[in-house]
Amino acid sequence: MTEVTPEIVAAHGLSDEEYARVREILGRAPNITELGIFSVMWSEHCSYKSSKTWLKRLPTEAPWVIRGPGENAGVVDIGDGQVAVFKMESHNHPSFIEPYQGAATGVGGILRDVFTMGARPVASLNALRFGGPDHPRTRHLLAGVVGGIGDYGNCVGVPTVGGECTFHPGYNGNILVNAMTVGVAPKDRIFYSAAAGVGNAVVYVGSKTGRDGIHGATMASAEFDADSEAKRPTVQVGDPFTEKLLIEACLELMATDAIVAIQDMGAAGLTCSSVEMAAKGGVGIELDLDAVPLRESAMTPYEIMLSESQERMLMVLRRGGEAAAREVFEKWELDFAVIGAITDTGRMVLRANGAPVADVPIAALVEQAPVYERPWTAPPPPAELDAADVPAPESLGACLKRLLASPDLCCKRWVWEQYDHMVMADTVQRPGGDAAVVRVHGTNKGLALTTDCTPRYCAADPETGGAQAVAEAWRNLTAAGARPLAVTDCLNFGNPEKPRVMGQFVGCVEGLAAACRALDFPVVSGNVSFYNETEGRAIPPTPAIGAVGLIADLDRMATPALAAAGETLVLIGETRGHLGASLYAREIAGREAGAPPTVDLEAERRNGDFVRRLIEAGRLRVCHDVSDGGLLVAVAEMALAGGVGATLTPPVDGPPAHAWLFGEDQARYLIAAPVDAASAIVAEARAAGVPAEAVGRTGGDALTVSGDHPISLGELRAAHEGWLPTYMADG
């Protein structure tokens, strides 16, 4: 057996103090298998040892929340005896090393988190951040990640309906791949992971175990360096066809009363799944590693326990249910093996070749995992950027085309056309709008889904940026007419041992918490991804937000597409022309400077509730959130979506015209309605204390800002839709 040396301990990511604690807990030195178990369970990826303290500040409860953080996924009530189950997770490090398999297995893992709870997956989304377009690896990484997401999701048969794809040099050395899945389940058939019942069988189902993915959790808890390519063996390999069989087999067995507990084998594989199930149930567990189905010969106990091979699940079955369960999984041509039993010892005992190979107290792996109060420093507040100090464009048309063709704002059709976003035939609003909408099968209600984050705001002011990420997700659901229900988050940051990075994390979490409280928008699941650094350079702070809302009646929802000529454009919300940290300042003026726009959470709530009431009442069918690029970009997106032009009229006594057109003030919506209806809406808004003003009219085949030359929709469409396909073709 391998001798445990100080060098091996360090290679497993344990500090001297942590290793001393392991020895104290065991009363002896661990063997190599036990060391591996402690290293993954105490890794940042599995233990949340740097973030746990701060995550407790997030609101997690509401009358409609059935299950918050702590399970495989969050669960919220959507009425009629049904629930939505959802979660978002990162697969950043694997996707940088091996983009196709890293992204594919990220999709597979998040699907398992959802159907483990008893829900049939109905939609997936992804939030992707790549390096600068001129970086030599960006095309390769983009092609691989999109290919992996598309191939896995398409083969499994779950539509990929939305997400984000942005670019910035801050991600050159560490891209972000955040995957989200949403499922629907009967409210009375939710499955949890707490093991119970001394003597009950522990059952392994799915694919066989190989050597892929070993040390995956440890890799995800460390920075990249010049030798990162050598970590390629730690990336798992996925098989979506097996995953589809696994979904159907699990859901079939879940229709019986055979399952006591169920957990997918994700990070740290058999180790994490067995430990977490036993810990949550307050029981012990014994495993016979000789019974684990293997696809490679001579695998050691260490390798079996730490493998992250995909498409595997662990179950605890009621006594006597093994034969019926075996029949189900063998029918679906999946491995099924009884590999152990639940005990009352509170310990994990592993046996191989008839002899014990590990004996560890389960509570020590979970409850005694280190928790750190990392030192942190708040970044200095940025100075405001005066709109007068940002030059106006010489040509509005050229400026707008440049913004619409910028990597962040350009049309991402090249991405989402590689995804089957219509499979299952319940997709109501496709990718490209404010929120995707999927029908709850067999009903006339829908789930609105979005992912959002503006990293440049978070970098400038973490607390404001965190609040804005939540507020924008809330707005995007509202703009579709949905009642926002809950949030899942994926918090991506650099090395938490650096006070500056930890300060970014703390600020963002404080902002998330404040916004979630103000908007009654609880966090029900999520993931923290630290150590997103390469050779000491951290990514921009990126607290990605996934969100779910409910549309009670799909006959009453809104889309961003302008639908008819002769309607009035009404801007809801106050416009001050804020250009700090804006895309206009960055892309047109070349300045990544200034404070981000203020997030007024009372205004967000008031304005959003007003807009949603109009949509729910059937009085409004065209609505778009005003965000990146400001008002003129929002109008252009609405015009391109509907094929109808528009004319904007800047106010005489407002901010400078370029600030009014491109400022990124928050809590704003742009709506279109017939003239009389629009006048009534403006009057009602003002009576309710909601800023509202008519800013233009729809019609024609161009965009016109009064006093400037028309910009044809054809020119705008060519700019908007041309950049990404051209960029990928040029590679």
PDB file of C-alpha atoms in Angstrom, residues 348-470:
ATOM      1  CA  MET A 348     -17.785   4.408   7.072  1.00  0.00           C
ATOM      2  CA  VAL A 349     -16.221   0.977   6.840  1.00  0.00           C
ATOM      3  CA  LEU A 350     -14.817  -0.193   3.517  1.00  0.00           C
ATOM      4  CA  ARG A 351     -13.806  -3.745   2.692  1.00  0.00           C
ATOM      5  CA  ALA A 352     -11.912  -5.182  -0.264  1.00  0.00           C
ATOM      6  CA  ASN A 353     -10.696  -8.736  -0.795  1.00  0.00           C
ATOM      7  CA  GLY A 354     -12.450  -9.637   2.440  1.00  0.00           C
ATOM      8  CA  ALA A 355     -10.348  -7.271   4.560  1.00  0.00           C
ATOM      9  CA  PRO A 356     -11.046  -3.763   5.924  1.00  0.00           C
ATOM     10  CA  VAL A 357      -9.330  -0.987   3.914  1.00  0.00           C
ATOM     11  CA  ALA A 358     -10.816   2.097   5.602  1.00  0.00           C
ATOM     12  CA  ASP A 359     -12.622   2.903   8.832  1.00  0.00           C
ATOM     13  CA  VAL A 360     -13.578   6.549   9.317  1.00  0.00           C
ATOM     14  CA  PRO A 361     -16.127   8.341  11.536  1.00  0.00           C
ATOM     15  CA  ILE A 362     -18.686   9.915   9.219  1.00  0.00           C
ATOM     16  CA  ALA A 363     -19.375  12.927  11.431  1.00  0.00           C
ATOM     17  CA  ALA A 364     -15.696  13.853  11.217  1.00  0.00           C
ATOM     18  CA  LEU A 365     -15.876  14.005   7.443  1.00  0.00           C
ATOM     19  CA  VAL A 366     -18.811  16.426   7.496  1.00  0.00           C
ATOM     20  CA  GLU A 367     -19.349  18.125  10.844  1.00  0.00           C
ATOM     21  CA  GLN A 368     -15.648  18.408  11.698  1.00  0.00           C
ATOM     22  CA  ALA A 369     -14.570  19.652   8.299  1.00  0.00           C
ATOM     23  CA  PRO A 370     -12.635  22.886   8.697  1.00  0.00           C
ATOM     24  CA  VAL A 371     -14.538  26.162   8.464  1.00  0.00           C
ATOM     25  CA  TYR A 372     -12.449  29.255   7.817  1.00  0.00           C
ATOM     26  CA  GLU A 373     -13.133  32.897   8.548  1.00  0.00           C
ATOM     27  CA  ARG A 374     -10.929  34.139   5.739  1.00  0.00           C
ATOM     28  CA  PRO A 375      -9.588  37.675   6.119  1.00  0.00           C
ATOM     29  CA  TRP A 376     -11.063  40.046   3.584  1.00  0.00           C
ATOM     30  CA  THR A 377     -10.672  43.595   2.426  1.00  0.00           C
ATOM     31  CA  ALA A 378     -13.398  45.620   0.766  1.00  0.00           C
ATOM     32  CA  PRO A 379     -12.344  47.133  -2.543  1.00  0.00           C
ATOM     33  CA  PRO A 380     -12.204  50.939  -2.592  1.00  0.00           C
ATOM     34  CA  PRO A 381     -15.415  52.472  -3.944  1.00  0.00           C
ATOM     35  CA  PRO A 382     -14.975  53.585  -7.551  1.00  0.00           C
ATOM     36  CA  ALA A 383     -15.446  57.197  -8.526  1.00  0.00           C
ATOM     37  CA  GLU A 384     -18.571  58.157 -10.421  1.00  0.00           C
ATOM     38  CA  LEU A 385     -18.137  58.598 -14.163  1.00  0.00           C
ATOM     39  CA  ASP A 386     -19.745  61.819 -15.335  1.00  0.00           C
ATOM     40  CA  ALA A 387     -21.612  61.424 -18.612  1.00  0.00           C
ATOM     41  CA  ALA A 388     -20.047  64.714 -19.705  1.00  0.00           C
ATOM     42  CA  ASP A 389     -16.629  63.059 -19.523  1.00  0.00           C
ATOM     43  CA  VAL A 390     -17.670  60.286 -21.915  1.00  0.00           C
ATOM     44  CA  PRO A 391     -17.720  61.599 -25.501  1.00  0.00           C
ATOM     45  CA  ALA A 392     -20.866  61.364 -27.573  1.00  0.00           C
ATOM     46  CA  PRO A 393     -20.626  59.254 -30.744  1.00  0.00           C
ATOM     47  CA  GLU A 394     -20.078  60.970 -34.068  1.00  0.00           C
ATOM     48  CA  SER A 395     -22.707  58.714 -35.633  1.00  0.00           C
ATOM     49  CA  LEU A 396     -25.509  57.038 -33.707  1.00  0.00           C
ATOM     50  CA  GLY A 397     -25.919  54.453 -36.447  1.00  0.00           C
ATOM     51  CA  ALA A 398     -22.260  53.430 -36.432  1.00  0.00           C
ATOM     52  CA  CYS A 399     -22.237  53.378 -32.637  1.00  0.00           C
ATOM     53  CA  LEU A 400     -25.347  51.207 -32.383  1.00  0.00           C
ATOM     54  CA  LYS A 401     -24.063  48.753 -34.997  1.00  0.00           C
ATOM     55  CA  ARG A 402     -20.757  48.503 -33.158  1.00  0.00           C
ATOM     56  CA  LEU A 403     -22.521  47.747 -29.878  1.00  0.00           C
ATOM     57  CA  LEU A 404     -24.864  45.188 -31.432  1.00  0.00           C
ATOM     58  CA  ALA A 405     -21.872  43.489 -33.050  1.00  0.00           C
ATOM     59  CA  SER A 406     -19.788  43.498 -29.861  1.00  0.00           C
ATOM     60  CA  PRO A 407     -18.943  40.052 -28.433  1.00  0.00           C
ATOM     61  CA  ASP A 408     -21.223  40.497 -25.413  1.00  0.00           C
ATOM     62  CA  LEU A 409     -24.288  41.867 -27.247  1.00  0.00           C
ATOM     63  CA  CYS A 410     -24.061  40.086 -30.587  1.00  0.00           C
ATOM     64  CA  CYS A 411     -26.706  37.517 -31.474  1.00  0.00           C
ATOM     65  CA  LYS A 412     -25.809  34.118 -30.000  1.00  0.00           C
ATOM     66  CA  ARG A 413     -27.813  32.112 -32.537  1.00  0.00           C
ATOM     67  CA  TRP A 414     -24.599  30.302 -33.552  1.00  0.00           C
ATOM     68  CA  VAL A 415     -24.564  28.941 -29.996  1.00  0.00           C
ATOM     69  CA  TRP A 416     -28.171  28.038 -29.367  1.00  0.00           C
ATOM     70  CA  GLU A 417     -28.889  26.619 -32.805  1.00  0.00           C
ATOM     71  CA  GLN A 418     -26.510  23.793 -31.827  1.00  0.00           C
ATOM     72  CA  TYR A 419     -28.872  22.991 -28.962  1.00  0.00           C
ATOM     73  CA  ASP A 420     -32.189  21.246 -29.478  1.00  0.00           C
ATOM     74  CA  HIS A 421     -34.332  23.827 -27.710  1.00  0.00           C
ATOM     75  CA  MET A 422     -37.651  22.392 -28.960  1.00  0.00           C
ATOM     76  CA  VAL A 423     -37.379  18.727 -27.936  1.00  0.00           C
ATOM     77  CA  MET A 424     -40.280  17.648 -25.655  1.00  0.00           C
ATOM     78  CA  ALA A 425     -42.441  20.166 -27.589  1.00  0.00           C
ATOM     79  CA  ASP A 426     -43.112  22.373 -24.565  1.00  0.00           C
ATOM     80  CA  THR A 427     -40.781  25.297 -25.311  1.00  0.00           C
ATOM     81  CA  VAL A 428     -42.968  28.410 -25.604  1.00  0.00           C
ATOM     82  CA  GLN A 429     -40.318  31.147 -25.734  1.00  0.00           C
ATOM     83  CA  ARG A 430     -37.026  30.169 -27.327  1.00  0.00           C
ATOM     84  CA  PRO A 431     -33.511  31.418 -26.545  1.00  0.00           C
ATOM     85  CA  GLY A 432     -32.722  35.043 -27.323  1.00  0.00           C
ATOM     86  CA  GLY A 433     -35.291  36.917 -25.243  1.00  0.00           C
ATOM     87  CA  ASP A 434     -35.440  38.094 -21.651  1.00  0.00           C
ATOM     88  CA  ALA A 435     -36.434  34.682 -20.296  1.00  0.00           C
ATOM     89  CA  ALA A 436     -37.088  31.299 -21.822  1.00  0.00           C
ATOM     90  CA  VAL A 437     -40.549  29.889 -21.176  1.00  0.00           C
ATOM     91  CA  VAL A 438     -41.475  26.201 -21.071  1.00  0.00           C
ATOM     92  CA  ARG A 439     -44.975  24.842 -20.674  1.00  0.00           C
ATOM     93  CA  VAL A 440     -45.659  22.643 -17.659  1.00  0.00           C
ATOM     94  CA  HIS A 441     -46.642  19.621 -19.692  1.00  0.00           C
ATOM     95  CA  GLY A 442     -50.353  19.061 -20.111  1.00  0.00           C
ATOM     96  CA  THR A 443     -51.283  22.441 -18.591  1.00  0.00           C
ATOM     97  CA  ASN A 444     -51.575  26.069 -19.664  1.00  0.00           C
ATOM     98  CA  LYS A 445     -49.086  27.333 -17.112  1.00  0.00           C
ATOM     99  CA  GLY A 446     -45.434  27.897 -17.778  1.00  0.00           C
ATOM    100  CA  LEU A 447     -42.049  28.230 -16.132  1.00  0.00           C
ATOM    101  CA  ALA A 448     -39.970  31.278 -17.053  1.00  0.00           C
ATOM    102  CA  LEU A 449     -36.224  30.677 -16.752  1.00  0.00           C
ATOM    103  CA  THR A 450     -33.166  32.918 -16.926  1.00  0.00           C
ATOM    104  CA  THR A 451     -29.504  33.244 -15.962  1.00  0.00           C
ATOM    105  CA  ASP A 452     -27.952  36.634 -15.254  1.00  0.00           C
ATOM    106  CA  CYS A 453     -24.843  38.398 -14.004  1.00  0.00           C
ATOM    107  CA  THR A 454     -22.908  41.541 -14.982  1.00  0.00           C
ATOM    108  CA  PRO A 455     -19.304  40.870 -13.910  1.00  0.00           C
ATOM    109  CA  ARG A 456     -18.086  44.373 -14.786  1.00  0.00           C
ATOM    110  CA  TYR A 457     -20.486  45.758 -12.170  1.00  0.00           C
ATOM    111  CA  CYS A 458     -19.271  43.200  -9.613  1.00  0.00           C
ATOM    112  CA  ALA A 459     -15.648  44.087 -10.305  1.00  0.00           C
ATOM    113  CA  ALA A 460     -16.370  47.804  -9.865  1.00  0.00           C
ATOM    114  CA  ASP A 461     -18.520  47.399  -6.731  1.00  0.00           C
ATOM    115  CA  PRO A 462     -19.168  43.837  -5.535  1.00  0.00           C
ATOM    116  CA  GLU A 463     -22.154  44.602  -3.328  1.00  0.00           C
ATOM    117  CA  THR A 464     -23.946  46.604  -6.014  1.00  0.00           C
ATOM    118  CA  GLY A 465     -23.011  43.999  -8.627  1.00  0.00           C
ATOM    119  CA  GLY A 466     -24.382  41.158  -6.523  1.00  0.00           C
ATOM    120  CA  ALA A 467     -27.659  42.981  -5.975  1.00  0.00           C
ATOM    121  CA  GLN A 468     -27.901  43.848  -9.681  1.00  0.00           C
ATOM    122  CA  ALA A 469     -27.454  40.207 -10.735  1.00  0.00           C
ATOM    123  CA  VAL A 470     -30.498  39.229  -8.672  1.00  0.00           C
TER     124      VAL A 470
END
